[in-house]
PDB file of C-alpha atoms in Angstrom:
ATOM      1  CA  MET A   1      11.693  -8.396 -11.480  1.00 59.00           C
ATOM      2  CA  THR A   2      15.069  -6.474 -10.506  1.00 80.00           C
ATOM      3  CA  LEU A   3      18.195  -7.926  -8.807  1.00 88.00           C
ATOM      4  CA  GLY A   4      19.649  -5.833  -5.755  1.00 92.00           C
ATOM      5  CA  VAL A   5      22.107  -6.696  -2.997  1.00 95.00           C
ATOM      6  CA  ILE A   6      22.017  -7.487   0.796  1.00 96.00           C
ATOM      7  CA  GLY A   7      23.742  -5.436   3.263  1.00 95.00           C
ATOM      8  CA  THR A   8      24.202  -4.772   7.130  1.00 96.00           C
ATOM      9  CA  LYS A   9      23.406  -1.526   8.276  1.00 97.00           C
ATOM     10  CA  LEU A  10      26.246   0.198  10.242  1.00 96.00           C
ATOM     11  CA  GLY A  11      24.883   3.769  11.339  1.00 95.00           C
ATOM     12  CA  MET A  12      24.716   7.066   9.833  1.00 96.00           C
ATOM     13  CA  THR A  13      26.750   9.569   9.447  1.00 96.00           C
ATOM     14  CA  GLN A  14      27.207  12.632   7.280  1.00 96.00           C
ATOM     15  CA  ILE A  15      29.302  13.593   4.327  1.00 95.00           C
ATOM     16  CA  PHE A  16      29.761  16.880   2.511  1.00 94.00           C
ATOM     17  CA  ASP A  17      29.155  17.831  -1.160  1.00 89.00           C
ATOM     18  CA  GLU A  18      31.185  20.295  -3.465  1.00 89.00           C
ATOM     19  CA  SER A  19      29.626  22.948  -2.175  1.00 92.00           C
ATOM     20  CA  GLY A  20      29.979  22.239   1.539  1.00 91.00           C
ATOM     21  CA  LEU A  21      26.464  21.446   2.393  1.00 94.00           C
ATOM     22  CA  SER A  22      26.060  18.543   5.409  1.00 95.00           C
ATOM     23  CA  ILE A  23      24.204  15.184   3.677  1.00 95.00           C
ATOM     24  CA  PRO A  24      22.984  13.024   6.267  1.00 96.00           C
ATOM     25  CA  VAL A  25      23.502   9.052   4.875  1.00 97.00           C
ATOM     26  CA  THR A  26      22.614   5.884   6.322  1.00 97.00           C
ATOM     27  CA  VAL A  27      26.255   3.785   6.059  1.00 97.00           C
ATOM     28  CA  ILE A  28      25.455   0.006   4.531  1.00 97.00           C
ATOM     29  CA  LYS A  29      28.128  -2.816   4.572  1.00 96.00           C
ATOM     30  CA  VAL A  30      27.392  -4.694   1.400  1.00 94.00           C
ATOM     31  CA  ASP A  31      29.168  -8.156   1.313  1.00 89.00           C
ATOM     32  CA  PRO A  32      29.243 -10.084  -1.633  1.00 90.00           C
ATOM     33  CA  ILE A  33      26.159 -12.825  -2.337  1.00 93.00           C
ATOM     34  CA  VAL A  34      26.190 -16.119  -3.373  1.00 95.00           C
ATOM     35  CA  VAL A  35      23.796 -17.712  -6.066  1.00 95.00           C
ATOM     36  CA  THR A  36      22.747 -20.850  -4.131  1.00 95.00           C
ATOM     37  CA  GLN A  37      19.987 -21.922  -6.583  1.00 94.00           C
ATOM     38  CA  VAL A  38      18.329 -20.981  -9.889  1.00 94.00           C
ATOM     39  CA  LYS A  39      14.623 -20.988 -10.543  1.00 94.00           C
ATOM     40  CA  THR A  40      12.985 -20.975 -13.792  1.00 93.00           C
ATOM     41  CA  VAL A  41       9.406 -21.342 -15.429  1.00 94.00           C
ATOM     42  CA  GLU A  42       9.913 -25.074 -16.280  1.00 93.00           C
ATOM     43  CA  THR A  43      11.242 -26.103 -12.923  1.00 91.00           C
ATOM     44  CA  ASP A  44       9.648 -23.993 -10.288  1.00 92.00           C
ATOM     45  CA  GLY A  45       6.933 -21.744 -11.955  1.00 94.00           C
ATOM     46  CA  TYR A  46       8.765 -18.494 -11.860  1.00 94.00           C
ATOM     47  CA  ASN A  47      11.706 -17.098 -12.623  1.00 94.00           C
ATOM     48  CA  ALA A  48      14.116 -16.056  -9.571  1.00 95.00           C
ATOM     49  CA  ILE A  49      17.519 -16.813  -8.047  1.00 95.00           C
ATOM     50  CA  GLN A  50      18.009 -18.010  -4.543  1.00 95.00           C
ATOM     51  CA  VAL A  51      21.286 -16.335  -2.631  1.00 95.00           C
ATOM     52  CA  GLY A  52      22.941 -16.836   0.323  1.00 95.00           C
ATOM     53  CA  THR A  53      24.942 -14.763   2.651  1.00 94.00           C
ATOM     54  CA  ILE A  54      26.729 -14.798   6.185  1.00 92.00           C
ATOM     55  CA  ALA A  55      28.488 -17.605   6.895  1.00 92.00           C
ATOM     56  CA  ALA A  56      27.041 -20.095   9.425  1.00 93.00           C
ATOM     57  CA  LYS A  57      28.193 -22.985  11.304  1.00 93.00           C
ATOM     58  CA  GLU A  58      26.222 -26.456  10.828  1.00 93.00           C
ATOM     59  CA  LYS A  59      24.867 -26.659  14.301  1.00 94.00           C
ATOM     60  CA  HIS A  60      22.776 -23.488  13.621  1.00 94.00           C
ATOM     61  CA  LEU A  61      21.329 -25.255  10.102  1.00 94.00           C
ATOM     62  CA  THR A  62      18.228 -27.482   9.677  1.00 94.00           C
ATOM     63  CA  LYS A  63      19.421 -31.073   7.925  1.00 95.00           C
ATOM     64  CA  ALA A  64      17.509 -29.605   4.864  1.00 94.00           C
ATOM     65  CA  GLN A  65      19.681 -26.772   4.747  1.00 93.00           C
ATOM     66  CA  LEU A  66      22.781 -28.560   5.095  1.00 94.00           C
ATOM     67  CA  GLY A  67      21.787 -31.070   2.241  1.00 95.00           C
ATOM     68  CA  HIS A  68      20.940 -28.056   0.320  1.00 93.00           C
ATOM     69  CA  PHE A  69      24.021 -26.569   0.359  1.00 93.00           C
ATOM     70  CA  ALA A  70      26.221 -30.027   0.262  1.00 93.00           C
ATOM     71  CA  LYS A  71      24.321 -31.086  -3.069  1.00 91.00           C
ATOM     72  CA  ASN A  72      25.602 -27.737  -4.680  1.00 88.00           C
ATOM     73  CA  LYS A  73      29.201 -27.814  -2.940  1.00 91.00           C
ATOM     74  CA  LEU A  74      28.617 -24.558  -1.197  1.00 93.00           C
ATOM     75  CA  ASP A  75      29.491 -22.835   1.750  1.00 92.00           C
ATOM     76  CA  ASN A  76      26.793 -22.858   4.416  1.00 94.00           C
ATOM     77  CA  PHE A  77      24.933 -19.771   4.991  1.00 95.00           C
ATOM     78  CA  ARG A  78      22.632 -18.200   7.461  1.00 94.00           C
ATOM     79  CA  HIS A  79      20.554 -16.298   5.480  1.00 94.00           C
ATOM     80  CA  LEU A  80      19.091 -17.152   2.185  1.00 95.00           C
ATOM     81  CA  GLN A  81      16.456 -14.657  -0.277  1.00 95.00           C
ATOM     82  CA  GLU A  82      15.202 -14.520  -3.560  1.00 95.00           C
ATOM     83  CA  PHE A  83      15.381 -12.151  -6.229  1.00 94.00           C
ATOM     84  CA  ARG A  84      13.007 -12.478  -9.236  1.00 93.00           C
ATOM     85  CA  VAL A  85      14.830 -11.775 -12.615  1.00 92.00           C
ATOM     86  CA  ASP A  86      13.945 -11.801 -15.963  1.00 90.00           C
ATOM     87  CA  ASN A  87      17.127 -13.861 -17.108  1.00 90.00           C
ATOM     88  CA  PRO A  88      17.861 -16.839 -15.030  1.00 90.00           C
ATOM     89  CA  GLU A  89      19.881 -18.561 -17.626  1.00 90.00           C
ATOM     90  CA  ALA A  90      22.176 -15.735 -16.983  1.00 91.00           C
ATOM     91  CA  PHE A  91      22.985 -16.919 -13.760  1.00 92.00           C
ATOM     92  CA  LYS A  92      24.553 -20.292 -12.308  1.00 92.00           C
ATOM     93  CA  VAL A  93      24.887 -21.415  -8.924  1.00 93.00           C
ATOM     94  CA  GLY A  94      28.171 -20.428  -7.343  1.00 91.00           C
ATOM     95  CA  ASP A  95      28.190 -17.070  -9.133  1.00 92.00           C
ATOM     96  CA  THR A  96      29.111 -14.012  -6.864  1.00 93.00           C
ATOM     97  CA  ILE A  97      26.882 -10.717  -7.007  1.00 92.00           C
ATOM     98  CA  ASP A  98      28.541  -7.331  -5.076  1.00 90.00           C
ATOM     99  CA  VAL A  99      27.470  -4.076  -4.817  1.00 91.00           C
ATOM    100  CA  SER A 100      29.097  -3.030  -8.290  1.00 89.00           C
ATOM    101  CA  VAL A 101      25.585  -4.052  -9.430  1.00 90.00           C
ATOM    102  CA  LEU A 102      24.230  -0.768  -8.344  1.00 90.00           C
ATOM    103  CA  ASN A 103      27.174   1.325  -9.692  1.00 89.00           C
ATOM    104  CA  ASP A 104      24.750   3.247 -12.381  1.00 88.00           C
ATOM    105  CA  VAL A 105      21.805   3.172 -10.215  1.00 91.00           C
ATOM    106  CA  LYS A 106      20.846   6.831  -8.886  1.00 93.00           C
ATOM    107  CA  LYS A 107      17.421   5.602  -6.972  1.00 95.00           C
ATOM    108  CA  VAL A 108      17.297   2.477  -4.783  1.00 95.00           C
ATOM    109  CA  ASP A 109      14.231   1.042  -2.848  1.00 96.00           C
ATOM    110  CA  VAL A 110      15.384  -0.469   0.796  1.00 96.00           C
ATOM    111  CA  SER A 111      13.653  -2.812   2.638  1.00 96.00           C
ATOM    112  CA  GLY A 112      14.162  -4.234   6.227  1.00 96.00           C
ATOM    113  CA  THR A 113      12.731  -5.189   9.423  1.00 96.00           C
ATOM    114  CA  SER A 114      11.496  -1.891  11.323  1.00 96.00           C
ATOM    115  CA  ILE A 115      12.661  -1.256  14.934  1.00 96.00           C
ATOM    116  CA  GLY A 116      10.403  -3.307  17.271  1.00 96.00           C
ATOM    117  CA  LYS A 117       8.810  -1.166  20.220  1.00 96.00           C
ATOM    118  CA  GLY A 118       6.909  -3.295  22.148  1.00 97.00           C
ATOM    119  CA  PHE A 119       3.076  -2.924  23.223  1.00 98.00           C
ATOM    120  CA  GLN A 120       2.106   0.557  22.582  1.00 97.00           C
ATOM    121  CA  GLY A 121      -0.994   2.233  22.808  1.00 96.00           C
ATOM    122  CA  THR A 122      -3.285   3.647  20.439  1.00 96.00           C
ATOM    123  CA  VAL A 123      -1.808   7.551  21.137  1.00 96.00           C
ATOM    124  CA  LYS A 124       1.604   6.179  19.843  1.00 96.00           C
ATOM    125  CA  ARG A 125       0.517   3.461  17.741  1.00 96.00           C
ATOM    126  CA  HIS A 126      -1.987   4.906  15.546  1.00 96.00           C
ATOM    127  CA  ASN A 127      -1.430   9.008  16.186  1.00 96.00           C
ATOM    128  CA  PHE A 128      -4.746   9.146  18.205  1.00 96.00           C
ATOM    129  CA  SER A 129      -5.633  12.041  19.947  1.00 94.00           C
ATOM    130  CA  ARG A 130      -5.544  12.256  23.577  1.00 93.00           C
ATOM    131  CA  GLY A 131      -8.278  13.788  25.869  1.00 93.00           C
ATOM    132  CA  PRO A 132      -8.393  16.662  28.172  1.00 94.00           C
ATOM    133  CA  MET A 133      -5.623  16.715  30.748  1.00 94.00           C
ATOM    134  CA  ALA A 134      -7.147  18.560  33.249  1.00 95.00           C
ATOM    135  CA  HIS A 135      -7.801  16.584  36.754  1.00 93.00           C
ATOM    136  CA  GLY A 136     -11.413  16.231  36.157  1.00 93.00           C
ATOM    137  CA  SER A 137     -11.234  14.387  33.028  1.00 93.00           C
ATOM    138  CA  LYS A 138     -11.216  10.352  33.270  1.00 90.00           C
ATOM    139  CA  ASN A 139      -9.970  10.119  29.625  1.00 91.00           C
ATOM    140  CA  HIS A 140      -6.371  10.822  29.002  1.00 94.00           C
ATOM    141  CA  ARG A 141      -5.020   8.323  26.777  1.00 94.00           C
ATOM    142  CA  ALA A 142      -7.778   5.990  26.822  1.00 94.00           C
ATOM    143  CA  PRO A 143      -8.867   4.618  23.321  1.00 93.00           C
ATOM    144  CA  GLY A 144     -12.558   5.397  23.784  1.00 90.00           C
ATOM    145  CA  SER A 145     -15.310   3.447  22.315  1.00 90.00           C
ATOM    146  CA  ILE A 146     -14.357   0.204  20.034  1.00 92.00           C
ATOM    147  CA  GLY A 147     -18.039  -0.699  18.986  1.00 90.00           C
ATOM    148  CA  ALA A 148     -21.498  -1.421  19.846  1.00 89.00           C
ATOM    149  CA  GLY A 149     -22.864  -3.751  22.586  1.00 88.00           C
ATOM    150  CA  THR A 150     -26.019  -5.885  21.131  1.00 90.00           C
ATOM    151  CA  THR A 151     -25.238  -5.078  17.273  1.00 89.00           C
ATOM    152  CA  PRO A 152     -22.584  -6.361  16.148  1.00 89.00           C
ATOM    153  CA  GLY A 153     -22.002  -7.533  19.438  1.00 91.00           C
ATOM    154  CA  ARG A 154     -18.127  -7.851  18.829  1.00 93.00           C
ATOM    155  CA  ILE A 155     -15.361  -5.780  17.658  1.00 93.00           C
ATOM    156  CA  TYR A 156     -15.036  -5.545  13.728  1.00 93.00           C
ATOM    157  CA  LYS A 157     -11.706  -6.943  12.227  1.00 94.00           C
ATOM    158  CA  GLY A 158      -8.889  -4.361  11.443  1.00 93.00           C
ATOM    159  CA  LYS A 159     -10.077  -1.898  14.105  1.00 95.00           C
ATOM    160  CA  LYS A 160      -7.261   0.212  15.508  1.00 96.00           C
ATOM    161  CA  MET A 161      -6.600  -0.585  19.137  1.00 96.00           C
ATOM    162  CA  ALA A 162      -3.173  -0.928  21.059  1.00 96.00           C
ATOM    163  CA  GLY A 163      -1.047  -3.749  20.222  1.00 96.00           C
ATOM    164  CA  ASN A 164       2.352  -4.708  19.148  1.00 97.00           C
ATOM    165  CA  MET A 165       4.606  -1.938  17.348  1.00 97.00           C
ATOM    166  CA  GLY A 166       7.348  -2.210  14.836  1.00 96.00           C
ATOM    167  CA  ASN A 167       9.201  -5.279  13.991  1.00 96.00           C
ATOM    168  CA  GLU A 168       7.634  -5.767  10.411  1.00 96.00           C
ATOM    169  CA  LYS A 169       8.759  -5.449   6.893  1.00 96.00           C
ATOM    170  CA  VAL A 170       8.983  -1.808   5.720  1.00 96.00           C
ATOM    171  CA  THR A 171      10.375  -0.450   2.302  1.00 96.00           C
ATOM    172  CA  ILE A 172      11.320   3.127   1.914  1.00 96.00           C
ATOM    173  CA  THR A 173      11.236   3.987  -1.835  1.00 96.00           C
ATOM    174  CA  LYS A 174      13.581   6.393  -4.022  1.00 96.00           C
ATOM    175  CA  LEU A 175      16.172   6.793  -1.634  1.00 96.00           C
ATOM    176  CA  THR A 176      19.192   8.645  -3.201  1.00 95.00           C
ATOM    177  CA  VAL A 177      22.693   6.830  -3.648  1.00 95.00           C
ATOM    178  CA  ALA A 178      25.003   9.227  -2.403  1.00 94.00           C
ATOM    179  CA  ARG A 179      28.208   7.404  -2.654  1.00 93.00           C
ATOM    180  CA  ILE A 180      29.399   3.575  -3.016  1.00 94.00           C
ATOM    181  CA  ASP A 181      32.879   2.572  -1.884  1.00 92.00           C
ATOM    182  CA  ALA A 182      33.812  -0.622  -4.187  1.00 88.00           C
ATOM    183  CA  GLU A 183      36.965  -1.141  -2.262  1.00 89.00           C
ATOM    184  CA  LYS A 184      35.320  -1.474   1.340  1.00 91.00           C
ATOM    185  CA  SER A 185      32.237  -2.867  -0.337  1.00 92.00           C
ATOM    186  CA  ILE A 186      30.025   0.201   1.489  1.00 95.00           C
ATOM    187  CA  ILE A 187      27.200   1.924   0.011  1.00 96.00           C
ATOM    188  CA  LEU A 188      25.923   5.760   1.547  1.00 96.00           C
ATOM    189  CA  ILE A 189      22.219   6.599   0.922  1.00 97.00           C
ATOM    190  CA  LYS A 190      20.959   9.582   1.631  1.00 96.00           C
ATOM    191  CA  GLY A 191      18.328   9.991   4.507  1.00 95.00           C
ATOM    192  CA  SER A 192      17.367   6.831   7.066  1.00 95.00           C
ATOM    193  CA  THR A 193      16.886   3.386   6.266  1.00 96.00           C
ATOM    194  CA  PRO A 194      14.096   0.824   7.962  1.00 96.00           C
ATOM    195  CA  GLY A 195      15.631  -1.235  10.969  1.00 94.00           C
ATOM    196  CA  PRO A 196      18.088  -1.180  14.094  1.00 96.00           C
ATOM    197  CA  GLU A 197      21.917  -1.282  13.541  1.00 96.00           C
ATOM    198  CA  GLY A 198      23.492  -4.411  12.811  1.00 94.00           C
ATOM    199  CA  LYS A 199      20.255  -5.503  11.140  1.00 95.00           C
ATOM    200  CA  LEU A 200      20.240  -6.778   7.458  1.00 96.00           C
ATOM    201  CA  VAL A 201      18.561  -4.553   4.561  1.00 96.00           C
ATOM    202  CA  THR A 202      17.674  -5.366   0.935  1.00 96.00           C
ATOM    203  CA  ILE A 203      18.593  -2.968  -1.350  1.00 96.00           C
ATOM    204  CA  LYS A 204      17.102  -2.946  -5.358  1.00 94.00           C
ATOM    205  CA  PRO A 205      17.166  -0.077  -8.095  1.00 94.00           C
ATOM    206  CA  ALA A 206      13.764   1.921  -7.660  1.00 92.00           C
ATOM    207  CA  ARG A 207      11.091   0.338  -9.297  1.00 87.00           C
ATOM    208  CA  PHE A 208       9.328   3.815 -10.193  1.00 79.00           C
ATOM    209  CA  ASN A 209      11.763   6.993 -10.327  1.00 68.00           C
TER     210      ASN A 209
END
């Protein structure tokens, strides 16, 4: 149960440390997020805060969303998300949270939606081995047997087969915070993070160091 921030992945670059070594980093623009709702065990059954980011036009929101923002006299936000917290009483609607909450954090967990790769076969999707590539072979990248015929007469659930690859929530843990630029509201994280450029990622202090 830790508070984090939401940022937009800008891409990757490199920085240099004191000894001149190159460090590959992901650049994430962290815009301030606004608390849109405070949830407690008494009212909702659990402790959390709901936050909003990215300004939205009214035509892009539902009536329920517009009513939610109007009730609390807030601007319209396109993206809403919750963070579980232990002390919801420390927050109130309208509070702003920025990248400074990560100032003393060395390791972070980064979550995002991975790059979608469409419909892929078993070799690419599940790292299956291919068959012989000689001219006589009829099995180059085929999946092979997927089950018996009479018994059970069906395919077991969870069978690794061809299908949609990517476009799912992925979390990379224990990434190192290389640098934080509070003026530009940018955080540099060593290594790669999930998702394509321009998409949102969630950054939280690492659960396990």
